[in-house]
mmCIF file of C-alpha atoms and ligand atoms in Angstrom:
data_model
loop_
_atom_site.group_PDB
_atom_site.id
_atom_site.type_symbol
_atom_site.label_atom_id
_atom_site.label_comp_id
_atom_site.label_asym_id
_atom_site.label_seq_id
_atom_site.Cartn_x
_atom_site.Cartn_y
_atom_site.Cartn_z
ATOM 1 C CA MET O 877 17.903 93.668 141.519
ATOM 2 C CA THR O 878 16.809 90.151 140.328
ATOM 3 C CA PRO O 879 14.414 88.331 142.611
ATOM 4 C CA ARG O 880 16.148 85.447 144.734
ATOM 5 C CA ARG O 881 15.329 82.222 143.176
ATOM 6 C CA PRO O 882 12.979 80.057 145.679
ATOM 7 C CA ARG O 883 14.707 77.418 147.606
ATOM 8 C CA ILE O 884 12.399 74.386 147.411
ATOM 9 C CA ALA O 885 13.946 71.285 147.212
ATOM 10 C CA LEU O 886 12.944 69.265 143.870
ATOM 11 C CA ILE O 887 12.730 65.642 144.634
ATOM 12 C CA ALA O 888 12.485 63.351 141.680
ATOM 13 C CA HIS O 889 9.538 60.905 141.916
ATOM 14 C CA ARG O 890 10.579 57.232 141.363
ATOM 15 C CA GLY O 891 13.478 59.204 139.832
ATOM 16 C CA ALA O 892 12.669 61.199 136.603
ATOM 17 C CA SER O 893 9.715 58.869 136.005
ATOM 18 C CA ALA O 894 8.220 61.060 133.275
ATOM 19 C CA ILE O 895 11.062 60.556 130.949
ATOM 20 C CA ALA O 896 12.548 57.169 132.055
ATOM 21 C CA PRO O 897 11.015 53.804 133.659
ATOM 22 C CA GLU O 898 10.315 54.596 137.192
ATOM 23 C CA GLY O 899 12.968 53.428 139.691
ATOM 24 C CA THR O 900 15.372 52.468 137.323
ATOM 25 C CA ARG O 901 19.050 53.274 136.450
ATOM 26 C CA ALA O 902 17.640 55.569 133.693
ATOM 27 C CA ALA O 903 15.296 57.444 135.847
ATOM 28 C CA ILE O 904 17.755 58.010 138.548
ATOM 29 C CA ARG O 905 20.211 59.341 135.936
ATOM 30 C CA GLY O 906 17.732 61.229 134.295
ATOM 31 C CA ALA O 907 17.014 63.035 137.744
ATOM 32 C CA ILE O 908 20.693 63.844 138.491
ATOM 33 C CA ARG O 909 20.979 65.408 134.898
ATOM 34 C CA ALA O 910 17.801 67.304 135.716
ATOM 35 C CA GLY O 911 19.328 68.842 138.828
ATOM 36 C CA ALA O 912 16.803 67.383 141.519
ATOM 37 C CA GLN O 913 18.286 67.852 145.166
ATOM 38 C CA MET O 914 16.632 64.584 146.134
ATOM 39 C CA ILE O 915 15.444 61.406 144.590
ATOM 40 C CA GLU O 916 12.474 59.319 146.048
ATOM 41 C CA LEU O 917 12.610 55.452 145.613
ATOM 42 C CA ASP O 918 10.099 52.971 146.604
ATOM 43 C CA VAL O 919 11.348 50.158 148.615
ATOM 44 C CA GLN O 920 9.998 46.690 148.847
ATOM 45 C CA MET O 921 11.314 43.320 149.743
ATOM 46 C CA THR O 922 11.709 40.193 147.503
ATOM 47 C CA ARG O 923 10.966 36.587 148.953
ATOM 48 C CA ASP O 924 14.681 36.245 150.286
ATOM 49 C CA GLY O 925 14.648 39.598 151.988
ATOM 50 C CA ARG O 926 16.553 41.729 149.618
ATOM 51 C CA LEU O 927 15.579 45.359 149.600
ATOM 52 C CA VAL O 928 14.568 46.611 146.059
ATOM 53 C CA VAL O 929 13.415 49.735 144.279
ATOM 54 C CA PHE O 930 9.768 49.026 143.357
ATOM 55 C CA HIS O 931 6.543 50.694 143.572
ATOM 56 C CA ASP O 932 3.766 48.156 142.873
ATOM 57 C CA ASP O 933 3.039 45.061 144.775
ATOM 58 C CA ARG O 934 2.725 43.189 141.481
ATOM 59 C CA LEU O 935 5.098 42.894 138.478
ATOM 60 C CA GLU O 936 2.778 43.239 135.563
ATOM 61 C CA ARG O 937 2.715 47.072 135.095
ATOM 62 C CA THR O 938 6.452 47.879 135.130
ATOM 63 C CA THR O 939 8.042 44.592 134.008
ATOM 64 C CA ASN O 940 7.794 41.811 131.736
ATOM 65 C CA GLY O 941 7.063 39.625 134.556
ATOM 66 C CA SER O 942 3.941 38.523 136.453
ATOM 67 C CA GLY O 943 2.709 37.698 139.851
ATOM 68 C CA TRP O 944 3.583 39.234 143.082
ATOM 69 C CA LEU O 945 7.035 40.827 143.741
ATOM 70 C CA ARG O 946 7.358 39.381 147.370
ATOM 71 C CA GLY O 947 6.758 35.883 145.610
ATOM 72 C CA LEU O 948 10.209 35.875 143.672
ATOM 73 C CA SER O 949 13.672 35.760 144.837
ATOM 74 C CA TYR O 950 16.142 38.646 144.026
ATOM 75 C CA ALA O 951 17.786 36.296 141.562
ATOM 76 C CA GLN O 952 14.515 35.827 139.763
ATOM 77 C CA VAL O 953 13.615 39.739 139.945
ATOM 78 C CA ALA O 954 16.995 40.512 138.590
ATOM 79 C CA ARG O 955 16.166 38.866 135.192
ATOM 80 C CA LEU O 956 13.054 40.865 134.693
ATOM 81 C CA ASP O 957 13.051 43.510 131.896
ATOM 82 C CA ALA O 958 11.759 46.835 133.665
ATOM 83 C CA GLY O 959 12.267 49.202 130.800
ATOM 84 C CA SER O 960 10.532 47.881 127.796
ATOM 85 C CA TRP O 961 7.021 48.965 129.025
ATOM 86 C CA PHE O 962 8.002 52.376 129.101
ATOM 87 C CA HIS O 963 9.828 52.495 125.604
ATOM 88 C CA PRO O 964 11.612 49.893 123.560
ATOM 89 C CA ARG O 965 14.902 51.829 123.815
ATOM 90 C CA PHE O 966 14.935 51.042 127.828
ATOM 91 C CA ALA O 967 14.939 47.561 127.142
ATOM 92 C CA GLY O 968 17.082 45.700 129.758
ATOM 93 C CA GLU O 969 16.755 48.155 132.407
ATOM 94 C CA GLN O 970 16.647 46.164 135.788
ATOM 95 C CA VAL O 971 14.976 46.263 139.048
ATOM 96 C CA LEU O 972 17.637 47.748 141.102
ATOM 97 C CA LEU O 973 18.760 46.814 144.875
ATOM 98 C CA VAL O 974 18.428 49.860 146.985
ATOM 99 C CA SER O 975 22.230 49.699 147.565
ATOM 100 C CA GLN O 976 22.863 49.865 143.788
ATOM 101 C CA ALA O 977 20.509 52.643 143.530
ATOM 102 C CA ILE O 978 22.091 54.619 146.304
ATOM 103 C CA ARG O 979 25.582 53.908 144.809
ATOM 104 C CA LEU O 980 24.298 55.884 141.736
ATOM 105 C CA ILE O 981 23.474 58.829 143.394
ATOM 106 C CA PRO O 982 26.144 61.610 144.109
ATOM 107 C CA GLU O 983 27.009 62.319 147.720
ATOM 108 C CA ARG O 984 25.833 65.914 147.089
ATOM 109 C CA MET O 985 22.235 64.574 146.595
ATOM 110 C CA ARG O 986 19.644 63.240 149.246
ATOM 111 C CA ILE O 987 17.755 60.094 149.008
ATOM 112 C CA ASN O 988 14.315 59.535 150.008
ATOM 113 C CA LEU O 989 13.556 55.879 150.735
ATOM 114 C CA GLU O 990 9.933 55.347 150.711
ATOM 115 C CA LEU O 991 9.056 52.101 152.758
ATOM 116 C CA LYS O 992 6.031 50.166 151.162
ATOM 117 C CA ARG O 993 3.551 48.394 153.409
ATOM 118 C CA THR O 994 4.401 44.991 154.344
ATOM 119 C CA SER O 995 3.219 42.136 156.184
ATOM 120 C CA ARG O 996 6.955 41.270 157.102
ATOM 121 C CA ARG O 997 7.682 44.778 159.106
ATOM 122 C CA GLN O 998 10.421 43.117 161.115
ATOM 123 C CA ALA O 999 12.451 41.831 158.175
ATOM 124 C CA LEU O 1000 12.091 44.875 156.256
ATOM 125 C CA LEU O 1001 13.288 46.950 159.347
ATOM 126 C CA GLN O 1002 16.303 44.681 159.453
ATOM 127 C CA GLY O 1003 16.948 45.258 155.935
ATOM 128 C CA VAL O 1004 16.927 48.992 156.397
ATOM 129 C CA ALA O 1005 19.306 48.879 159.575
ATOM 130 C CA ARG O 1006 21.715 47.022 157.211
ATOM 131 C CA THR O 1007 21.297 49.648 154.405
ATOM 132 C CA LEU O 1008 21.972 52.523 156.967
ATOM 133 C CA ARG O 1009 25.052 50.825 158.627
ATOM 134 C CA TRP O 1010 26.294 50.126 155.230
ATOM 135 C CA THR O 1011 25.585 53.647 153.692
ATOM 136 C CA ARG O 1012 28.396 55.877 154.325
ATOM 137 C CA SER O 1013 26.440 58.985 155.103
ATOM 138 C CA THR O 1014 22.990 58.415 156.714
ATOM 139 C CA ARG O 1015 22.718 62.290 156.805
ATOM 140 C CA ARG O 1016 21.444 62.417 153.220
ATOM 141 C CA ILE O 1017 18.849 59.649 153.760
ATOM 142 C CA LEU O 1018 15.104 60.547 154.477
ATOM 143 C CA VAL O 1019 12.924 57.230 155.367
ATOM 144 C CA SER O 1020 9.166 57.814 154.732
ATOM 145 C CA SER O 1021 6.140 55.685 154.911
ATOM 146 C CA PHE O 1022 2.476 55.607 155.180
ATOM 147 C CA ASP O 1023 2.819 52.829 157.721
ATOM 148 C CA ALA O 1024 3.622 54.788 161.218
ATOM 149 C CA LYS O 1025 4.661 51.242 162.515
ATOM 150 C CA LEU O 1026 7.731 51.173 160.326
ATOM 151 C CA LEU O 1027 8.975 54.646 161.229
ATOM 152 C CA LYS O 1028 8.548 54.510 165.095
ATOM 153 C CA PRO O 1029 11.620 52.308 165.481
ATOM 154 C CA LEU O 1030 13.659 54.198 162.956
ATOM 155 C CA SER O 1031 13.167 57.906 163.829
ATOM 156 C CA ARG O 1032 15.764 58.017 166.349
ATOM 157 C CA ARG O 1033 18.765 56.800 164.007
ATOM 158 C CA VAL O 1034 17.413 58.249 160.726
ATOM 159 C CA ALA O 1035 15.373 61.444 159.537
ATOM 160 C CA CYS O 1036 11.893 60.047 159.042
ATOM 161 C CA ALA O 1037 8.736 61.598 157.389
ATOM 162 C CA LEU O 1038 5.073 60.534 157.518
ATOM 163 C CA LEU O 1039 3.202 60.436 154.235
ATOM 164 C CA CYS O 1040 -0.289 61.425 154.384
ATOM 165 C CA ARG O 1041 -3.247 60.886 151.826
ATOM 166 C CA ARG O 1042 -6.009 61.486 154.094
ATOM 167 C CA ARG O 1043 -7.052 62.931 157.748
ATOM 168 C CA PRO O 1044 -4.208 65.720 157.527
ATOM 169 C CA GLU O 1045 -4.635 67.244 160.976
ATOM 170 C CA ARG O 1046 -4.356 63.576 162.676
ATOM 171 C CA SER O 1047 -1.355 62.828 160.294
ATOM 172 C CA LEU O 1048 0.422 66.003 161.253
ATOM 173 C CA GLU O 1049 -0.008 65.102 165.027
ATOM 174 C CA GLN O 1050 1.140 61.684 164.493
ATOM 175 C CA ALA O 1051 4.278 62.874 162.622
ATOM 176 C CA VAL O 1052 5.221 65.091 165.667
ATOM 177 C CA ARG O 1053 4.494 62.048 168.045
ATOM 178 C CA LEU O 1054 6.835 59.979 165.807
ATOM 179 C CA GLY O 1055 9.608 62.276 166.091
ATOM 180 C CA CYS O 1056 9.622 62.793 162.328
ATOM 181 C CA ALA O 1057 11.734 65.267 160.651
ATOM 182 C CA ALA O 1058 9.205 65.979 157.883
ATOM 183 C CA TRP O 1059 5.506 65.496 156.997
ATOM 184 C CA HIS O 1060 4.798 64.542 153.392
ATOM 185 C CA PRO O 1061 1.167 65.439 152.312
ATOM 186 C CA HIS O 1062 -0.693 64.800 149.263
ATOM 187 C CA VAL O 1063 -0.839 67.984 147.113
ATOM 188 C CA SER O 1064 -4.588 68.016 147.570
ATOM 189 C CA LEU O 1065 -4.472 68.042 151.143
ATOM 190 C CA THR O 1066 -1.859 71.071 151.262
ATOM 191 C CA THR O 1067 -2.615 74.474 152.368
ATOM 192 C CA PRO O 1068 -0.905 77.552 153.651
ATOM 193 C CA ALA O 1069 -2.242 76.883 157.258
ATOM 194 C CA ARG O 1070 -1.183 73.423 157.493
ATOM 195 C CA ILE O 1071 2.355 74.308 156.113
ATOM 196 C CA ARG O 1072 2.567 76.934 158.879
ATOM 197 C CA ARG O 1073 1.248 74.402 161.338
ATOM 198 C CA ALA O 1074 3.885 71.641 160.577
ATOM 199 C CA HIS O 1075 6.503 74.490 160.652
ATOM 200 C CA ARG O 1076 5.780 75.525 164.031
ATOM 201 C CA ALA O 1077 5.932 71.859 164.929
ATOM 202 C CA GLY O 1078 9.360 71.679 163.499
ATOM 203 C CA LEU O 1079 8.293 69.694 160.689
ATOM 204 C CA GLN O 1080 9.517 70.288 157.024
ATOM 205 C CA VAL O 1081 6.736 69.818 154.401
ATOM 206 C CA ASN O 1082 7.383 67.997 151.174
ATOM 207 C CA VAL O 1083 4.362 67.723 148.887
ATOM 208 C CA TRP O 1084 3.447 65.071 146.358
ATOM 209 C CA VAL O 1085 3.212 64.924 143.271
ATOM 210 C CA VAL O 1086 3.452 68.277 141.421
ATOM 211 C CA ASP O 1087 4.117 68.371 137.612
ATOM 212 C CA ASP O 1088 2.527 71.529 136.586
ATOM 213 C CA PRO O 1089 4.177 74.866 137.135
ATOM 214 C CA ALA O 1090 0.992 76.771 138.343
ATOM 215 C CA THR O 1091 0.786 74.409 141.265
ATOM 216 C CA ALA O 1092 4.698 74.546 141.776
ATOM 217 C CA ARG O 1093 4.596 78.233 142.098
ATOM 218 C CA ARG O 1094 1.669 78.228 144.559
ATOM 219 C CA LEU O 1095 3.555 75.660 146.805
ATOM 220 C CA ILE O 1096 6.825 78.000 146.603
ATOM 221 C CA GLN O 1097 4.514 80.920 147.650
ATOM 222 C CA TRP O 1098 3.077 79.000 150.700
ATOM 223 C CA GLY O 1099 6.632 78.141 151.705
ATOM 224 C CA ALA O 1100 6.542 74.373 151.190
ATOM 225 C CA ASP O 1101 10.237 72.925 151.666
ATOM 226 C CA GLY O 1102 10.263 70.368 148.839
ATOM 227 C CA MET O 1103 7.926 69.015 146.125
ATOM 228 C CA PHE O 1104 7.854 65.610 144.472
ATOM 229 C CA THR O 1105 7.749 65.649 140.678
ATOM 230 C CA ASN O 1106 7.766 63.024 137.674
ATOM 231 C CA ASP O 1107 9.649 65.491 135.866
ATOM 232 C CA PRO O 1108 12.314 67.789 137.500
ATOM 233 C CA GLY O 1109 13.675 68.964 134.328
ATOM 234 C CA ARG O 1110 10.408 70.812 133.616
ATOM 235 C CA LEU O 1111 10.271 72.582 136.975
ATOM 236 C CA ARG O 1112 14.165 72.872 137.545
ATOM 237 C CA GLY O 1113 13.932 76.491 135.951
ATOM 238 C CA MET O 1114 11.516 77.870 138.819
ATOM 239 C CA VAL O 1115 13.698 76.943 141.725
ATOM 240 C CA GLY O 1116 17.055 78.031 143.085
HETATM 241 O O1 G3P K 979 6.458 59.500 148.330
HETATM 242 C C1 G3P K 979 5.619 60.093 147.990
HETATM 243 C C2 G3P K 979 4.920 59.150 146.960
HETATM 244 O O2 G3P K 979 5.593 58.498 146.075
HETATM 245 C C3 G3P K 979 3.726 58.426 147.713
HETATM 246 O O3 G3P K 979 2.837 57.714 146.831
HETATM 247 O O4 G3P K 979 2.276 55.783 145.472
HETATM 248 O O5 G3P K 979 3.803 57.394 144.460
HETATM 249 O O6 G3P K 979 4.603 55.847 146.157
HETATM 250 P P1 G3P K 979 3.501 56.605 145.771
HETATM 251 MG MG1 MG K 980 6.605 56.501 146.593
#
């Protein structure tokens, strides 16, 4: 009898960001082609309150622009080249609106919107509420953040996950108190005991970021529910 493939979700981190510029159309398409079950997208706001897929506070690393993302209107952001920094063949890739990104992802796939910290929490939450109203199936959306204050008002209307990069025991308790569906620890903080504790508390555990097969194998053995990877194509063969 052939052993059953482990059922762990592959979550494409910023899309398939190992093979295409993060968060762009090309990275999303790469993740779909690679067979990921979920795509993680970082969410921030432009000066005029539009939600865009963007990781850094500043523009330099992943676009041909400079300065703060929050200092530009969406019209200005949309003119930037978000692909050439990765490879010239991606010239012309744009910073996507969250709504554009969602439209690119087939209904069968889940979407993790990671809300980045902001001093304009209320405006960001209004943008998220608009997006959730507009999206046909909120069931496929998982909203995550390091900022518990962003999750608190959301956890009753959409599945939420608390991200954790330090103080795991405290974070786990906080995730439960917030009514989260999942807990997202950094790989270095992930242990079998913590996975068990989270499961007992009714939380799924999705671990970031795993690109090497040995670590992936360990997480599968430990019973993690999902793993974020920059290279879903590389790990695809290991999971069901
Ligand atoms: O959501 C998991 C991971 O993306 C959190 O860190 O900095 O890659 O957005 P970061
Ligand atoms: Mg992220």
